[in-house]
PDB file of C-alpha atoms in Angstrom:
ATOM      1  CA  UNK A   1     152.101 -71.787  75.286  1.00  0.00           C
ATOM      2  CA  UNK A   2     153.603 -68.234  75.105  1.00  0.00           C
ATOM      3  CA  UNK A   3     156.985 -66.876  74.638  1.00  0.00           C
ATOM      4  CA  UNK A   4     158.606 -65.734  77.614  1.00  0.00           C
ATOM      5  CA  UNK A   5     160.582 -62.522  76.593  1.00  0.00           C
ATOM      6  CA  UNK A   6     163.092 -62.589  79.511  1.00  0.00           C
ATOM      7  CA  UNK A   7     164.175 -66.304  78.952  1.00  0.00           C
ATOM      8  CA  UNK A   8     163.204 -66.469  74.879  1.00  0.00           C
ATOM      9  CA  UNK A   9     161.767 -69.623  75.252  1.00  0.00           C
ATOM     10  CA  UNK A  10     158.099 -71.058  75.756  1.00  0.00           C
ATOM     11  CA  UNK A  11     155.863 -71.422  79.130  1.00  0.00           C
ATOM     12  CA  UNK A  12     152.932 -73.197  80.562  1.00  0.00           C
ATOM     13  CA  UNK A  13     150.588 -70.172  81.313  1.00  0.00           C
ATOM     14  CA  UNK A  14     150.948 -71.712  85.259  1.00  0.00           C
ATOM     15  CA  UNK A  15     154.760 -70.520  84.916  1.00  0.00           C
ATOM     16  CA  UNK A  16     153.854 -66.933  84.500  1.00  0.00           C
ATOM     17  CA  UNK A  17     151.425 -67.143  87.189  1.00  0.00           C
ATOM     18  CA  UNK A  18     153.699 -68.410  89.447  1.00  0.00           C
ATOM     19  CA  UNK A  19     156.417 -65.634  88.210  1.00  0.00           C
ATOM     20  CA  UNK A  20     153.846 -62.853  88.607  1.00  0.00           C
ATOM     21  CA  UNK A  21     153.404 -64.008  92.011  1.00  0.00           C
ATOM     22  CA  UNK A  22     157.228 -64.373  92.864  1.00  0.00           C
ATOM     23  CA  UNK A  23     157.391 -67.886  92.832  1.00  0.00           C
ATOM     24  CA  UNK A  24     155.222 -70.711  93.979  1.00  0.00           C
ATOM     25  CA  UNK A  25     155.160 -70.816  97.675  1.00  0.00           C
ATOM     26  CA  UNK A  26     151.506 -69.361  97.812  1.00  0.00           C
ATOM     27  CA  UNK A  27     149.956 -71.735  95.751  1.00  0.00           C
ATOM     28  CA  UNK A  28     151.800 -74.745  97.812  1.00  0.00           C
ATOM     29  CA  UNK A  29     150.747 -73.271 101.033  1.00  0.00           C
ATOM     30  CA  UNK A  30     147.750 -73.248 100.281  1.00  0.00           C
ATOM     31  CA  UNK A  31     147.353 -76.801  98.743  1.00  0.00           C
ATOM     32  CA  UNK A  32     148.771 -78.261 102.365  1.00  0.00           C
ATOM     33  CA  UNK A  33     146.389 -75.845 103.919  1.00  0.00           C
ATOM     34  CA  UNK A  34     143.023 -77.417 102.321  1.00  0.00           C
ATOM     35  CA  UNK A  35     144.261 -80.549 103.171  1.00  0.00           C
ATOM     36  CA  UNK A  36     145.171 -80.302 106.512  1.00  0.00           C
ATOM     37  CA  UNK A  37     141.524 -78.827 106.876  1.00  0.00           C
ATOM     38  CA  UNK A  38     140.348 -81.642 105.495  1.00  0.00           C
ATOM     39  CA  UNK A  39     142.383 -84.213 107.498  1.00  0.00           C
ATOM     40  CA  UNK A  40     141.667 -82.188 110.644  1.00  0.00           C
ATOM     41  CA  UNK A  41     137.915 -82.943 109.583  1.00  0.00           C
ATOM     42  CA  UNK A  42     138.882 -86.549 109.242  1.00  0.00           C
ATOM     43  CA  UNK A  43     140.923 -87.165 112.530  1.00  0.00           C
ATOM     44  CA  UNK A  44     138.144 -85.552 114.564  1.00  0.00           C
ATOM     45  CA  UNK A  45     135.122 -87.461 112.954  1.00  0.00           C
ATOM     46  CA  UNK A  46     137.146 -91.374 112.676  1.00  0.00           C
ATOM     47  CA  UNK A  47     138.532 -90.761 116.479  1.00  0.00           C
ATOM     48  CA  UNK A  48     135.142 -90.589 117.691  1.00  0.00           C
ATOM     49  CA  UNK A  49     136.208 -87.622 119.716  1.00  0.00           C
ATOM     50  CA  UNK A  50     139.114 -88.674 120.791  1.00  0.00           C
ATOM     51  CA  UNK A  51     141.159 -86.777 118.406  1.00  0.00           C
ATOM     52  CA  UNK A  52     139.582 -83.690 118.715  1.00  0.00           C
ATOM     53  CA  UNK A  53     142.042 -81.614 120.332  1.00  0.00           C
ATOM     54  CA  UNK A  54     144.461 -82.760 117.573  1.00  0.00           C
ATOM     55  CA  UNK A  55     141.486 -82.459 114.635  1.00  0.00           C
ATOM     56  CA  UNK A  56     140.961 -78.977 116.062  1.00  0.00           C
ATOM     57  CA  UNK A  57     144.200 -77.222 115.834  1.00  0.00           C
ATOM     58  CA  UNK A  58     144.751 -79.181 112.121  1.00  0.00           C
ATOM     59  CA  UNK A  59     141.357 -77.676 111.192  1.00  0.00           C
ATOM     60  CA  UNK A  60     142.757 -74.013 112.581  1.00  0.00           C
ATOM     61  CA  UNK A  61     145.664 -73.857 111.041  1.00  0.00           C
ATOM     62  CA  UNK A  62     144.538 -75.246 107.913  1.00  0.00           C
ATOM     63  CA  UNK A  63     141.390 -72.414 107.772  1.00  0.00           C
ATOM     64  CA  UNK A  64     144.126 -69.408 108.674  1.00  0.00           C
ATOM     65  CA  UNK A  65     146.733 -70.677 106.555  1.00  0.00           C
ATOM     66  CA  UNK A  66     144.111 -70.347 103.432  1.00  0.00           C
ATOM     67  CA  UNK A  67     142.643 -66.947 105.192  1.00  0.00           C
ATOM     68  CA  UNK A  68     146.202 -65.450 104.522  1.00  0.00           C
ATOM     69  CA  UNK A  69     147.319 -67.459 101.349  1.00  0.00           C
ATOM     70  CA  UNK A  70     143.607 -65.896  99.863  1.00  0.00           C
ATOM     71  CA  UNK A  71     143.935 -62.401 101.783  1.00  0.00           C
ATOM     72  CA  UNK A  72     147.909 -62.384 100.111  1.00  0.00           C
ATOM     73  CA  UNK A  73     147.082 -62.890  96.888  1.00  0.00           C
ATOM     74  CA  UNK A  74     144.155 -59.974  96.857  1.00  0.00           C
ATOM     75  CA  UNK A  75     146.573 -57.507  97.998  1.00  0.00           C
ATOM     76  CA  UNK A  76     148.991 -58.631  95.436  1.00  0.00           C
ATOM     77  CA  UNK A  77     152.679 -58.726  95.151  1.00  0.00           C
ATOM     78  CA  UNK A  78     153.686 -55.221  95.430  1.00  0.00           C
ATOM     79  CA  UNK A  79     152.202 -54.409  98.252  1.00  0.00           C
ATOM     80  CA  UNK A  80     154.699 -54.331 101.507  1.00  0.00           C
ATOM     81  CA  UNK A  81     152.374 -55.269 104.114  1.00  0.00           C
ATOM     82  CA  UNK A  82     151.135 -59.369 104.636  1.00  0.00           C
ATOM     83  CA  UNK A  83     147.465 -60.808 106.101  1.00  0.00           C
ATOM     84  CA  UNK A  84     147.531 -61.784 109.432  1.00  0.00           C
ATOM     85  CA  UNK A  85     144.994 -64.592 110.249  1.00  0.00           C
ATOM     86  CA  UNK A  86     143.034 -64.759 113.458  1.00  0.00           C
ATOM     87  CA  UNK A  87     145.385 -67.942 114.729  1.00  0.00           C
ATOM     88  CA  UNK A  88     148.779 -66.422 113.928  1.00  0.00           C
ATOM     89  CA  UNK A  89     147.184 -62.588 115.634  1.00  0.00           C
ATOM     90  CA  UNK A  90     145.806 -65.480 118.756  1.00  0.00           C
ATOM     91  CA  UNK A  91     149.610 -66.387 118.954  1.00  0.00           C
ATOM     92  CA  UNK A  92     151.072 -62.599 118.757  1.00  0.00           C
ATOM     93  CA  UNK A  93     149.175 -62.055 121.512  1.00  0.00           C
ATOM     94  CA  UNK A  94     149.879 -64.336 123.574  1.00  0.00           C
ATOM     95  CA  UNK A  95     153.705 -64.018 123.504  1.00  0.00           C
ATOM     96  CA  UNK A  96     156.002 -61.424 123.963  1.00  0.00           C
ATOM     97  CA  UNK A  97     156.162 -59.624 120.493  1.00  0.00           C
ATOM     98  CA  UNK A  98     155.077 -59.908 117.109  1.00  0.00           C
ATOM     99  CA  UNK A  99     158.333 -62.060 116.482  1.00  0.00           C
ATOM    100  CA  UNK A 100     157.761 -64.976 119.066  1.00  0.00           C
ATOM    101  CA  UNK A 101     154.258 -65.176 118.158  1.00  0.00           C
ATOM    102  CA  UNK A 102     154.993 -65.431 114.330  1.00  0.00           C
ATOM    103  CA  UNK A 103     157.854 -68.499 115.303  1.00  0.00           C
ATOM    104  CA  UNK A 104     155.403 -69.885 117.685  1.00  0.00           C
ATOM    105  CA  UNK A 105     152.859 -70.368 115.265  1.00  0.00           C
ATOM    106  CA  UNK A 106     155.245 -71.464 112.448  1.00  0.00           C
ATOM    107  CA  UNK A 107     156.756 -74.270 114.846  1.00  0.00           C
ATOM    108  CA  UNK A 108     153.080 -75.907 115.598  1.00  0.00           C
ATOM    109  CA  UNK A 109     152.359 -74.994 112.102  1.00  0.00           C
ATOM    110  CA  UNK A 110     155.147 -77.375 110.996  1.00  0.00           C
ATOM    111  CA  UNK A 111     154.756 -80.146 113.988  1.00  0.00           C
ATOM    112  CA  UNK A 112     151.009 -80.792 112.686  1.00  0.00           C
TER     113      UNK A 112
END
């Protein structure tokens, strides 16, 4: 444990990860991400095809959502500009502006 010198009192070295990197939100994002991967795996393999489609979008969402959460932390904190995964630049594309794509691809990003 180490003393915190803003707080003055002890943290888990995971705490001042998490601080460093403004909070926690990366590392949960990417936790869901490597399992939806691997459920997306698992739906398209048990369904005997059937649940491909399904399998298929979990397994692309899952693989950008850990492109970005990996590409994020590289560039680190301070710097203004975020990754943009293949998916989520599919989905800009495909819409009207930057904007719709991003809430397009966060609303079937939630629904799976």
């Amino acid at each position: 444990m180490a003393q915190n010198p803003a707080r003055g009192r002890t943290v888990a070295p995971f705490e001042r990860l998490f601080a460093a990197r403004g909070g926690c939100h990366g590392t949960a994002t990417g936790g869901t991400a490597g399992l939806s991967l691997i459920l997306g795996v698992a739906i398209t393999g048990a369904s005997y095809g059937i649940g491909t489609p399904f399998g298929a979008m979990l397994v692309a969402h899952g693989t950008n959502n850990i492109y970005e959460g990996v590409g994020n932390i590289i560039i680190g904190p301070n710097n203004q500009s975020s990754v943009v995964g293949p998916v989520k630049y599919l989905y800009q594309q495909r819409s009207n502006s930057v904007y719709e794509g991003n809430m397009a691809y966060g609303a079937v990003d939630l629904m799976l």
